[in-house]
Tab-separated table of C-alpha atoms in Angstrom:
chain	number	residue	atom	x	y	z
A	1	UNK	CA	0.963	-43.744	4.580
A	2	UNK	CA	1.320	-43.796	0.880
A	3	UNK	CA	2.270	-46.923	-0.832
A	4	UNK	CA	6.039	-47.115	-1.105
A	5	UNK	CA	7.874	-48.381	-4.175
A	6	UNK	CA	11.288	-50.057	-4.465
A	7	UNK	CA	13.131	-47.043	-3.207
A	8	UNK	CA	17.330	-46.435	-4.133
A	9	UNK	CA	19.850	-43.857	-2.734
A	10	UNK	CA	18.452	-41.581	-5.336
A	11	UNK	CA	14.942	-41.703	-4.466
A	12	UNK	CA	14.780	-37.818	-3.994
A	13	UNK	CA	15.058	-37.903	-8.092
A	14	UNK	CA	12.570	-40.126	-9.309
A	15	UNK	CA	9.031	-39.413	-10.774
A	16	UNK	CA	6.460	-39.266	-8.302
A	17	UNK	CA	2.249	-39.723	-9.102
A	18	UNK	CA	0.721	-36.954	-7.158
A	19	UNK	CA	-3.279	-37.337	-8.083
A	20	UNK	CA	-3.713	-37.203	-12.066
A	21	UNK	CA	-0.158	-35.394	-11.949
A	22	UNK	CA	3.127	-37.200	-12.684
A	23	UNK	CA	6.195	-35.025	-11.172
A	24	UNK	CA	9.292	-35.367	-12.353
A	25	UNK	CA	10.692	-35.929	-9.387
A	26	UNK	CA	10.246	-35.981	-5.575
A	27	UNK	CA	11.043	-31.973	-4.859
A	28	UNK	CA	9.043	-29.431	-4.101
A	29	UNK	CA	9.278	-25.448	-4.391
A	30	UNK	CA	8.049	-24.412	-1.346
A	31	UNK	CA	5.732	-21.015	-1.160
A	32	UNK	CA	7.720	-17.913	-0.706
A	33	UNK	CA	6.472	-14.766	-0.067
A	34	UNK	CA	8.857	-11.981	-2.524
A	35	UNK	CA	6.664	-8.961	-2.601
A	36	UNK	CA	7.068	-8.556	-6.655
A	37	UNK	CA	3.658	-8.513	-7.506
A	38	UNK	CA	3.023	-5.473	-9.803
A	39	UNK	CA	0.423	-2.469	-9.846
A	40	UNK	CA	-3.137	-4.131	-8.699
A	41	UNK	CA	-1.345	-7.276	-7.416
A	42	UNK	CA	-1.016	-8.845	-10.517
A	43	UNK	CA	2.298	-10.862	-11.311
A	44	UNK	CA	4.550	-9.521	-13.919
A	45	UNK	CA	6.964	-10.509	-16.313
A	46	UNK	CA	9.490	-11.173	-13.935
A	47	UNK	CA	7.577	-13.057	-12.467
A	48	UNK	CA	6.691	-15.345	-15.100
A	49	UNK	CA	10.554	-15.681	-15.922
A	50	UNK	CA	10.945	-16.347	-11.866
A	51	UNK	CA	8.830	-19.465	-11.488
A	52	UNK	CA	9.386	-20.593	-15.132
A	53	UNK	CA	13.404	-20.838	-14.396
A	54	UNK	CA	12.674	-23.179	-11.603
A	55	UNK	CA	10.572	-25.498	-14.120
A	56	UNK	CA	13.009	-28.975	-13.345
A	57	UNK	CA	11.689	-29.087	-9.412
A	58	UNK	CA	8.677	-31.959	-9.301
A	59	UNK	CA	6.146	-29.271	-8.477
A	60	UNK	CA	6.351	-25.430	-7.746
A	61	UNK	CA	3.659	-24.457	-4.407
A	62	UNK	CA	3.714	-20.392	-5.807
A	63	UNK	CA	3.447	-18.136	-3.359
A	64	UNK	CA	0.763	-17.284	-0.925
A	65	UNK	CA	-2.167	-15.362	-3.075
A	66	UNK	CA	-4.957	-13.837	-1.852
A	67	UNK	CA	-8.309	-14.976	-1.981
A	68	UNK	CA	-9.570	-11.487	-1.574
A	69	UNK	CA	-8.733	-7.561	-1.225
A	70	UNK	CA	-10.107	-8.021	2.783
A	71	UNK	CA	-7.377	-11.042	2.464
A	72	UNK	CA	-4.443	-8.724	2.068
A	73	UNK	CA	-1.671	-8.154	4.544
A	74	UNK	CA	1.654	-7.261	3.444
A	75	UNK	CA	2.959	-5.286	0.073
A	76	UNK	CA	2.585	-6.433	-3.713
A	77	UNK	CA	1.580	-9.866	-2.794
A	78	UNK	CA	-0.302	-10.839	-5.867
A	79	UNK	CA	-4.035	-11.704	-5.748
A	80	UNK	CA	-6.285	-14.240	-7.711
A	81	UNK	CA	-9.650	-12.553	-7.187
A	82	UNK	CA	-9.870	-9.944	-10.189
A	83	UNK	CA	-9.359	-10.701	-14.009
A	84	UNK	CA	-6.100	-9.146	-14.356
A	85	UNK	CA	-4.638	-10.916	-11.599
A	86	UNK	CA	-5.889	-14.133	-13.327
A	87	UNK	CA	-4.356	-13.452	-16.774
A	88	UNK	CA	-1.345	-12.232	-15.011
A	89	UNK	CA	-1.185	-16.055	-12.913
A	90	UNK	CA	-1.732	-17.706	-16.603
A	91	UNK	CA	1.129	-16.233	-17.881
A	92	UNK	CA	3.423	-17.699	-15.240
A	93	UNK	CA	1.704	-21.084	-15.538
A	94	UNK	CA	1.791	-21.407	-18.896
A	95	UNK	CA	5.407	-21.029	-18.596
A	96	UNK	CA	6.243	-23.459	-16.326
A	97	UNK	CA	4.221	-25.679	-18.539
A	98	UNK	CA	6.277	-25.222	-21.505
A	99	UNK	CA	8.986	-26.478	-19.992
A	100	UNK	CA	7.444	-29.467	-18.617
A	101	UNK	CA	6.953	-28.331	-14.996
A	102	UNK	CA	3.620	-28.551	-12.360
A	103	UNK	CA	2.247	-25.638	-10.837
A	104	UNK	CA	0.030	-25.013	-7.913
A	105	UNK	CA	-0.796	-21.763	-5.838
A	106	UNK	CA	-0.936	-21.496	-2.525
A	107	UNK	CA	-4.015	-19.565	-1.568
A	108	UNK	CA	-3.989	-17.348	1.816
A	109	UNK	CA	-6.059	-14.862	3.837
A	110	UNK	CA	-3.540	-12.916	6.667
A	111	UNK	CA	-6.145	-12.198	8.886
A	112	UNK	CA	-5.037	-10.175	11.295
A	113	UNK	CA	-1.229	-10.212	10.260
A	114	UNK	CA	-2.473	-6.983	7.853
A	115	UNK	CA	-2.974	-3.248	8.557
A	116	UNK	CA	-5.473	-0.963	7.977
A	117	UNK	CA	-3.137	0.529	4.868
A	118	UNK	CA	-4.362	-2.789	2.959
A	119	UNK	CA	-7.772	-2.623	4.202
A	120	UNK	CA	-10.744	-2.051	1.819
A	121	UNK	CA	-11.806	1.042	3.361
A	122	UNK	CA	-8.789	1.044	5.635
A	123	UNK	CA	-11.231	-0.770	8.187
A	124	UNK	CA	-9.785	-3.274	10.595
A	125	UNK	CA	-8.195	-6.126	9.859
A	126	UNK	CA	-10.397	-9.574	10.418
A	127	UNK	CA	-9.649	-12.389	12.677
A	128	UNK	CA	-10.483	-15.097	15.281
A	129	UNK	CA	-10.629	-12.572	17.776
A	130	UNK	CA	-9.840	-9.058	18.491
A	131	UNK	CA	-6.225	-9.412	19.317
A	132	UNK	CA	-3.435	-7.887	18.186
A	133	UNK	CA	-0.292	-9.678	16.687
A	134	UNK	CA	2.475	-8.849	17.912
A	135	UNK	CA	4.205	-8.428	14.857
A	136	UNK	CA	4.631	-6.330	12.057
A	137	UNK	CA	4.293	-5.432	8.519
A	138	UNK	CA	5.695	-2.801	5.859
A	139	UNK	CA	4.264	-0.088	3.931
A	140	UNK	CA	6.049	1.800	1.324
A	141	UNK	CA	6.279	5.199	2.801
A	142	UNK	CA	6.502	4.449	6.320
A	143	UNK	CA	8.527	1.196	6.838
A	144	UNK	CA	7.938	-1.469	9.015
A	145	UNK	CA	4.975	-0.572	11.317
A	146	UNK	CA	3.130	-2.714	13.855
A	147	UNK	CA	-0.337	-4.745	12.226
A	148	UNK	CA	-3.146	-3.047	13.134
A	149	UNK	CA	-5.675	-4.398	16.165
A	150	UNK	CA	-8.228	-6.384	14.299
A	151	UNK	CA	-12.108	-7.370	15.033
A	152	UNK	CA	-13.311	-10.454	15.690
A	153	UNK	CA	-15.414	-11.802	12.957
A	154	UNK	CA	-19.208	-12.205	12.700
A	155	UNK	CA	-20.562	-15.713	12.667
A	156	UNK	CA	-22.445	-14.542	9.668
A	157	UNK	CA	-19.020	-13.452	8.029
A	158	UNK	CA	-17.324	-16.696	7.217
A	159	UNK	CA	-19.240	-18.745	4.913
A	160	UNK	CA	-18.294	-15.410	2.858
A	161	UNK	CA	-14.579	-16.272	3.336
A	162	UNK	CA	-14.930	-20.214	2.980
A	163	UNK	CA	-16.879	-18.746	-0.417
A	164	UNK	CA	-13.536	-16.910	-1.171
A	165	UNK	CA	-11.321	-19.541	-0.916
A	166	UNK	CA	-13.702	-21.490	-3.773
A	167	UNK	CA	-13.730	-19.053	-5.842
A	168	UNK	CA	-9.930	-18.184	-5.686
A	169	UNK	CA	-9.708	-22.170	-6.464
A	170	UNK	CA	-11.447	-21.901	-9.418
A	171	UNK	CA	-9.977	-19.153	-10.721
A	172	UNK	CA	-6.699	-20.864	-9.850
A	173	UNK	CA	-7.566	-23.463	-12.361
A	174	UNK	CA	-8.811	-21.170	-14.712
A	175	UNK	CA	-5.567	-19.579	-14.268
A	176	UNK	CA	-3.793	-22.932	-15.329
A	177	UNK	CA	-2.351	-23.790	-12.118
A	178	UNK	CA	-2.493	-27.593	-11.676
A	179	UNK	CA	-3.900	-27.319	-7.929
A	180	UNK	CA	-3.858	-25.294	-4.902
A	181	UNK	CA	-2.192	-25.111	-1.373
A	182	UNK	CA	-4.867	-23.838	0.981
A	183	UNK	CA	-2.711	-21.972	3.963
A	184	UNK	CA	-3.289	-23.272	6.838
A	185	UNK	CA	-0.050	-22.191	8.518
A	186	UNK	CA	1.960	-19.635	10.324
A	187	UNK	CA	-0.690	-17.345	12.019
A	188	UNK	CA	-3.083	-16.719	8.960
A	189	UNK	CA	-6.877	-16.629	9.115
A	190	UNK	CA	-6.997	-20.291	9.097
A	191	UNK	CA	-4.361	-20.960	11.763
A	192	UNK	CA	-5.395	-18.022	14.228
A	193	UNK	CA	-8.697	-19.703	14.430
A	194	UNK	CA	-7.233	-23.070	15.410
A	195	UNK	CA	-4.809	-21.831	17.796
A	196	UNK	CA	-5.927	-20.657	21.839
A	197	UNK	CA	-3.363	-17.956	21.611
A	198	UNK	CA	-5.427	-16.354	19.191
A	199	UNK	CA	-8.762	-17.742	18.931
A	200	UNK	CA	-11.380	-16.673	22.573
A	201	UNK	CA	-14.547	-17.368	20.414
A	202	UNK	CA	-17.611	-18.501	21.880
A	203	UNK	CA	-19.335	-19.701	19.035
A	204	UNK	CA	-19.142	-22.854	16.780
A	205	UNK	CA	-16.002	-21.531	16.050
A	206	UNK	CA	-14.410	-21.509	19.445
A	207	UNK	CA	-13.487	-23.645	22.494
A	208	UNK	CA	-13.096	-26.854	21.678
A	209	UNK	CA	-10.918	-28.444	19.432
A	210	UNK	CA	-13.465	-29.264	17.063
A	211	UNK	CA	-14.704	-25.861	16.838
A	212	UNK	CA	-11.390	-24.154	16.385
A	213	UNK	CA	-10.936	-26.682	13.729
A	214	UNK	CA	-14.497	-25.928	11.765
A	215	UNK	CA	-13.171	-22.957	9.365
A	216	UNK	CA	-10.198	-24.761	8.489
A	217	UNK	CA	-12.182	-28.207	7.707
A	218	UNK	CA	-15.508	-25.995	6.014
A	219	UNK	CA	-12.560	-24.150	3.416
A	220	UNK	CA	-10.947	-27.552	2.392
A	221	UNK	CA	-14.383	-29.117	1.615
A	222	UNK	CA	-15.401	-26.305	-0.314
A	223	UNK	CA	-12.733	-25.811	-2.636
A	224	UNK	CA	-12.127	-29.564	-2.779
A	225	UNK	CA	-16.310	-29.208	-3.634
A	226	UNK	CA	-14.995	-26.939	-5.967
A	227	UNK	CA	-12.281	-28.577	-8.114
A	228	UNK	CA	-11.559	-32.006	-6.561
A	229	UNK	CA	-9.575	-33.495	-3.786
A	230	UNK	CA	-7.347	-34.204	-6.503
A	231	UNK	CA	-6.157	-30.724	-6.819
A	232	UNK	CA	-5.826	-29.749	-3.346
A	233	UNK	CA	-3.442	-29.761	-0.578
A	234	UNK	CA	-2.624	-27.940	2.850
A	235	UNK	CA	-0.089	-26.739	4.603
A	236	UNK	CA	0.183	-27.048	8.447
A	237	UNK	CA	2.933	-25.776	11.254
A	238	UNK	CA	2.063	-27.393	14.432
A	239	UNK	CA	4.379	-25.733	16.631
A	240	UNK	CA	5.803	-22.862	14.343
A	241	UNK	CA	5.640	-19.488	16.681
A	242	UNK	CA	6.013	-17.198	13.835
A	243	UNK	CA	3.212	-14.491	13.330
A	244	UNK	CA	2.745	-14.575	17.293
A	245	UNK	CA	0.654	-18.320	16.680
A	246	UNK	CA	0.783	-20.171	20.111
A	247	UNK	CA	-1.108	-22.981	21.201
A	248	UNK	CA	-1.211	-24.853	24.762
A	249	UNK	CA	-1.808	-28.137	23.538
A	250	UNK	CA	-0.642	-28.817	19.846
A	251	UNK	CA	-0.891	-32.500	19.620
A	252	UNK	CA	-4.130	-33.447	19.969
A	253	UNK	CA	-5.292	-30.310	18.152
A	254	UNK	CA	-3.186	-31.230	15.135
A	255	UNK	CA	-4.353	-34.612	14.956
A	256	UNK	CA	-7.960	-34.059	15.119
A	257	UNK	CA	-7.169	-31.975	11.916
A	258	UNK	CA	-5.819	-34.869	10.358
A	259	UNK	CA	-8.274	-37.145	11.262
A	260	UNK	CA	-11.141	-34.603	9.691
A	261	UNK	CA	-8.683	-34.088	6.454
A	262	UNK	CA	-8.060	-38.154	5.961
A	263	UNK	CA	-11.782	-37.971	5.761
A	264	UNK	CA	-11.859	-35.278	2.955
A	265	UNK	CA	-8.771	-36.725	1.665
A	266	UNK	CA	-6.769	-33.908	-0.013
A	267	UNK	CA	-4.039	-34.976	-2.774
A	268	UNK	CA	-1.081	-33.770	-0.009
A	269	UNK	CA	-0.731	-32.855	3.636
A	270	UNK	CA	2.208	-30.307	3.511
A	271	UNK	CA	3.963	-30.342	6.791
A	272	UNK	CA	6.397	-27.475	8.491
A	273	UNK	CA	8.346	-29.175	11.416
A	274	UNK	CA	9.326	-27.039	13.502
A	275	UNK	CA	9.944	-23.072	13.883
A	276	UNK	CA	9.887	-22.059	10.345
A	277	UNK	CA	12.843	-21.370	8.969
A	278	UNK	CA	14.418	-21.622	12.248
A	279	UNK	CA	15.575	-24.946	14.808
A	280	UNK	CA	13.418	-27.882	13.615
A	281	UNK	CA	13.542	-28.940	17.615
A	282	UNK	CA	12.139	-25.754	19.043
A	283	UNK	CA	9.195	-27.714	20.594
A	284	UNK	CA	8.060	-31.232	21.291
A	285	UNK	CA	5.588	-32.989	18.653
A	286	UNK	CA	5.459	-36.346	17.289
A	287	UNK	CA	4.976	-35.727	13.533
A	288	UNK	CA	4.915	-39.647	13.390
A	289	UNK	CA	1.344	-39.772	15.114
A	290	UNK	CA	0.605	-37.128	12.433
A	291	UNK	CA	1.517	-38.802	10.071
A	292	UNK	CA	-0.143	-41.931	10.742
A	293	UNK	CA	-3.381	-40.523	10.677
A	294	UNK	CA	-3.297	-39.821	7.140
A	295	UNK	CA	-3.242	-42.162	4.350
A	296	UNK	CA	-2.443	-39.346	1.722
A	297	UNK	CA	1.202	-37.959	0.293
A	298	UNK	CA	2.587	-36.530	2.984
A	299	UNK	CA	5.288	-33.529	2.058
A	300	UNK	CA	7.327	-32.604	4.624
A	301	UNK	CA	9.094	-28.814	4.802
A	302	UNK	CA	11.814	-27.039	7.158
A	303	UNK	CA	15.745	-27.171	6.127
A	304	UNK	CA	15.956	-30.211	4.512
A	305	UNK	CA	19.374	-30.584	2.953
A	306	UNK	CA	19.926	-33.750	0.228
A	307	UNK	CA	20.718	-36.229	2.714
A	308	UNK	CA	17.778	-35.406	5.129
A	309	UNK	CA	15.379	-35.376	2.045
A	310	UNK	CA	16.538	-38.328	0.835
A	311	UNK	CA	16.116	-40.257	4.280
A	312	UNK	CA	12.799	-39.000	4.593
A	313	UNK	CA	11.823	-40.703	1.616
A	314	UNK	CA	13.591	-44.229	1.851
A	315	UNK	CA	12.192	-44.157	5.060
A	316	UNK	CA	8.115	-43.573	4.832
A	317	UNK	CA	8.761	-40.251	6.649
A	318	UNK	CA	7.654	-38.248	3.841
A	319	UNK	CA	6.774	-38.827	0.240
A	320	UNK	CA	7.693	-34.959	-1.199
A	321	UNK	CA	10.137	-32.933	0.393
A	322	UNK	CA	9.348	-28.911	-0.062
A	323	UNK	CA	12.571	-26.942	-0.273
A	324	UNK	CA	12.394	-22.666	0.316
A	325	UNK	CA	15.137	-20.703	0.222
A	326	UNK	CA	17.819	-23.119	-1.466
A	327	UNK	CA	15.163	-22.649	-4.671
A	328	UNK	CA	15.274	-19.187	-4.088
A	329	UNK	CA	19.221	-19.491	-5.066
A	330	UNK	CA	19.298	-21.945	-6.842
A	331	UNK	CA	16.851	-22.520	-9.784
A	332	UNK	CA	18.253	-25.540	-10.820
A	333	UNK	CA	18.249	-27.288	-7.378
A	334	UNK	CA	17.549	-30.975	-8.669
A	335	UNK	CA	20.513	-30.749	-11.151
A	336	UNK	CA	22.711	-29.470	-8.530
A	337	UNK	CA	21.630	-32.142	-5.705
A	338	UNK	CA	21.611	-34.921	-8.114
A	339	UNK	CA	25.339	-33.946	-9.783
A	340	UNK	CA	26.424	-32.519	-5.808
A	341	UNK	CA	27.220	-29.356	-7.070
A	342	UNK	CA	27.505	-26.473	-4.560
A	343	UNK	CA	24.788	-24.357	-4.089
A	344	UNK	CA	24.233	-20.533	-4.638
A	345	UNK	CA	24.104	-18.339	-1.502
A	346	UNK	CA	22.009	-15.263	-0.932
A	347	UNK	CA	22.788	-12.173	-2.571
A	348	UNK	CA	24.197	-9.885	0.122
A	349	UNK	CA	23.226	-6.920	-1.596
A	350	UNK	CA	19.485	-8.085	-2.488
A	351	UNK	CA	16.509	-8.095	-0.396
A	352	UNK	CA	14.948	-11.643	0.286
A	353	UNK	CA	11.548	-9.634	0.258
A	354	UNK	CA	10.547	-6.769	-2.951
A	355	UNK	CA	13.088	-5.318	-4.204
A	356	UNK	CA	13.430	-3.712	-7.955
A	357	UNK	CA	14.636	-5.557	-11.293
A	358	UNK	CA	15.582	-8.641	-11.751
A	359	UNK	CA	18.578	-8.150	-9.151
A	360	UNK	CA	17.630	-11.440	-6.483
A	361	UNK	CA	15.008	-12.718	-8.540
A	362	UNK	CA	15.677	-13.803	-11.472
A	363	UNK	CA	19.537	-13.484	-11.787
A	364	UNK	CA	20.547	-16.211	-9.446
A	365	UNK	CA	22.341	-18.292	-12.000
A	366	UNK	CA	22.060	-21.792	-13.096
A	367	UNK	CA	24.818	-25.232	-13.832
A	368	UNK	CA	26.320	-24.367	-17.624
A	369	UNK	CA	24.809	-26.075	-19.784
């Protein structure tokens, strides 16, 4: 666990040393998906003003990125593998830097949550296996359709994708983010190939635990490799169901993952407890035994309110606490916590995800000066 301080009732507001990064205080913006991401996937202005309003939280995780066009799954998610997408990302960082925030981007590939329609090629979808999600995605034109039945990947094929996921670091930091969030969550390439709901393999990359855990482990050390432990995190969702992830046995899979990350040592374990956005008790795990096995920050995620956050942290439970949708609403969260001001609510008449304008993005006012 990491080294606790003298810790008061307002712990949840106090700076925080996360690697060579001091954050202003101990809240996180957590990744969320909005599906704003202009022509080519590159962020826009509005994007730029998005993350830039939300400046005062300790450290922004921006939203899931892909590493790659194959990496693709869903509509205007923005990329960091071409130029444009780059200069697009340093816009938004420097940004948040002017106003004295900290940045990373959290770096995905869907796997087989993705359709042919965002294909290179419109070829399959990749993935641990070939088996369908049950689940589904949208495409402008036809609505929400069912993700495509994907093909197992060659052995041969994922040092390319590890290779990815450095090179979408380093761009990342060429970009001006401060670090990365490799996803390691909710039914992505990563996850699939841990999980025995998805993952049938027969190679060094299925079976056991230690197999299903090899791409995971092989993408941190690269990009940590690649721009230091300092700069990296993960996120993990032991027993989240979304994206049709299931696993028989999550315990001891999860904590052979955190034994083979305390080894690698990223700067933060990022932790979703629970069904993801959904009851935090859904399933049985003891996040405790997690959490022992690491010696790192440990961030912990999944409808934390004030109280809860701040409990975490006088207690060792957590060190960070990542919030989602209340930053959505609310882009001065830590001024409202701190002063107990209410809290926005959800447009009714805005989509969550894409959506035109700055109507739900951007126009989700803040505290009067």
């Amino acid at each position: 666990m990491a080294s606790q301080t003298a810790l008061t009732a307002d712990a949840l507001f106090q700076p925080f040393q996360l690697g060579d990064i001091t954050l202003a205080n101990r809240m996180v913006m957590a990744p969320l998906t909005r599906n704003r991401a202009e022509a080519g996937n590159v962020p826009g202005p509005l994007t730029v003003e998005y993350y830039a309003q939300r400046a005062s939280v300790g450290l922004i995780v921006a939203e899931a990125t892909q590493v790659s066009a194959q990496a693709q799954g869903y509509v205007s998610t923005p990329g960091l593998h071409t130029p444009e997408q780059i200069a697009g990302w340093k816009k938004v960082t420097d940004a948040v830097h002017a106003k004295g925030g900290k940045i990373f981007v959290q770096l995905w590939h869907t796997g087989r949550m993705s359709h042919r329609a965002f294909q290179p090629g419109e070829q399959a979808p990749v993935a641990p296996s070939a088996i369908r999600a049950n689940a589904k995605t949208y495409i402008p034109g036809q609505g929400y359709v069912d993700t495509s039945e994907p093909r197992a990947l060659e052995t041969s094929e994922i040092p390319g994708i590890v290779n990815d996921f450095r090179t979408a670091a380093r761009n990342a930091i060429e970009a001006g983010f401060d670090g990365v969030e490799i996803h390691g969550a909710h039914g992505y390439l990563l996850d699939a190939f841990l999980r025995d709901g998805a993952n049938k393999r027969t190679d060094i990359y299925g079976g056991s635990i230690e197999n299903r855990a090899r791409f995971l482990i092989e993408v941190m050390a690269a990009v940590i490799g690649e721009i230091g432990a300092q700069r990296v995190g993960v996120r993990l969702s032991p027993v989240s169901p979304v994206n049709d992830s299931s696993e028989s046995n999550p315990q001891p899979l999860f904590e052979h993952v955190v034994r083979e990350l305390e080894k690698l040592h990223p700067v933060y374990i990022h932790v979703v407890e629970g069904y993801t956005g959904g009851p935090r008790d859904n399933a049985p795990f003891d996040y405790e035994a997690l959490h022992k096995l690491y010696s790192g920050v440990w961030m912990v995620n999944n409808g934390y309110t004030k109280e809860m956050a701040a409990e975490a942290i006088t207690s060792g439970k957590g060190d960070l606490v990542s919030f989602g949708r209340a930053m959505i609403t609310n882009p001065d969260l830590p001024r409202r916590l701190k002063e107990g001001a209410p809290l926005n609510e959800l447009f009714k008449d805005a989509p969550l995800y894409g959506g035109q304008g700055a109507h739900g993005y951007t126009d989700y006012p803040a505290l009067p000066a």
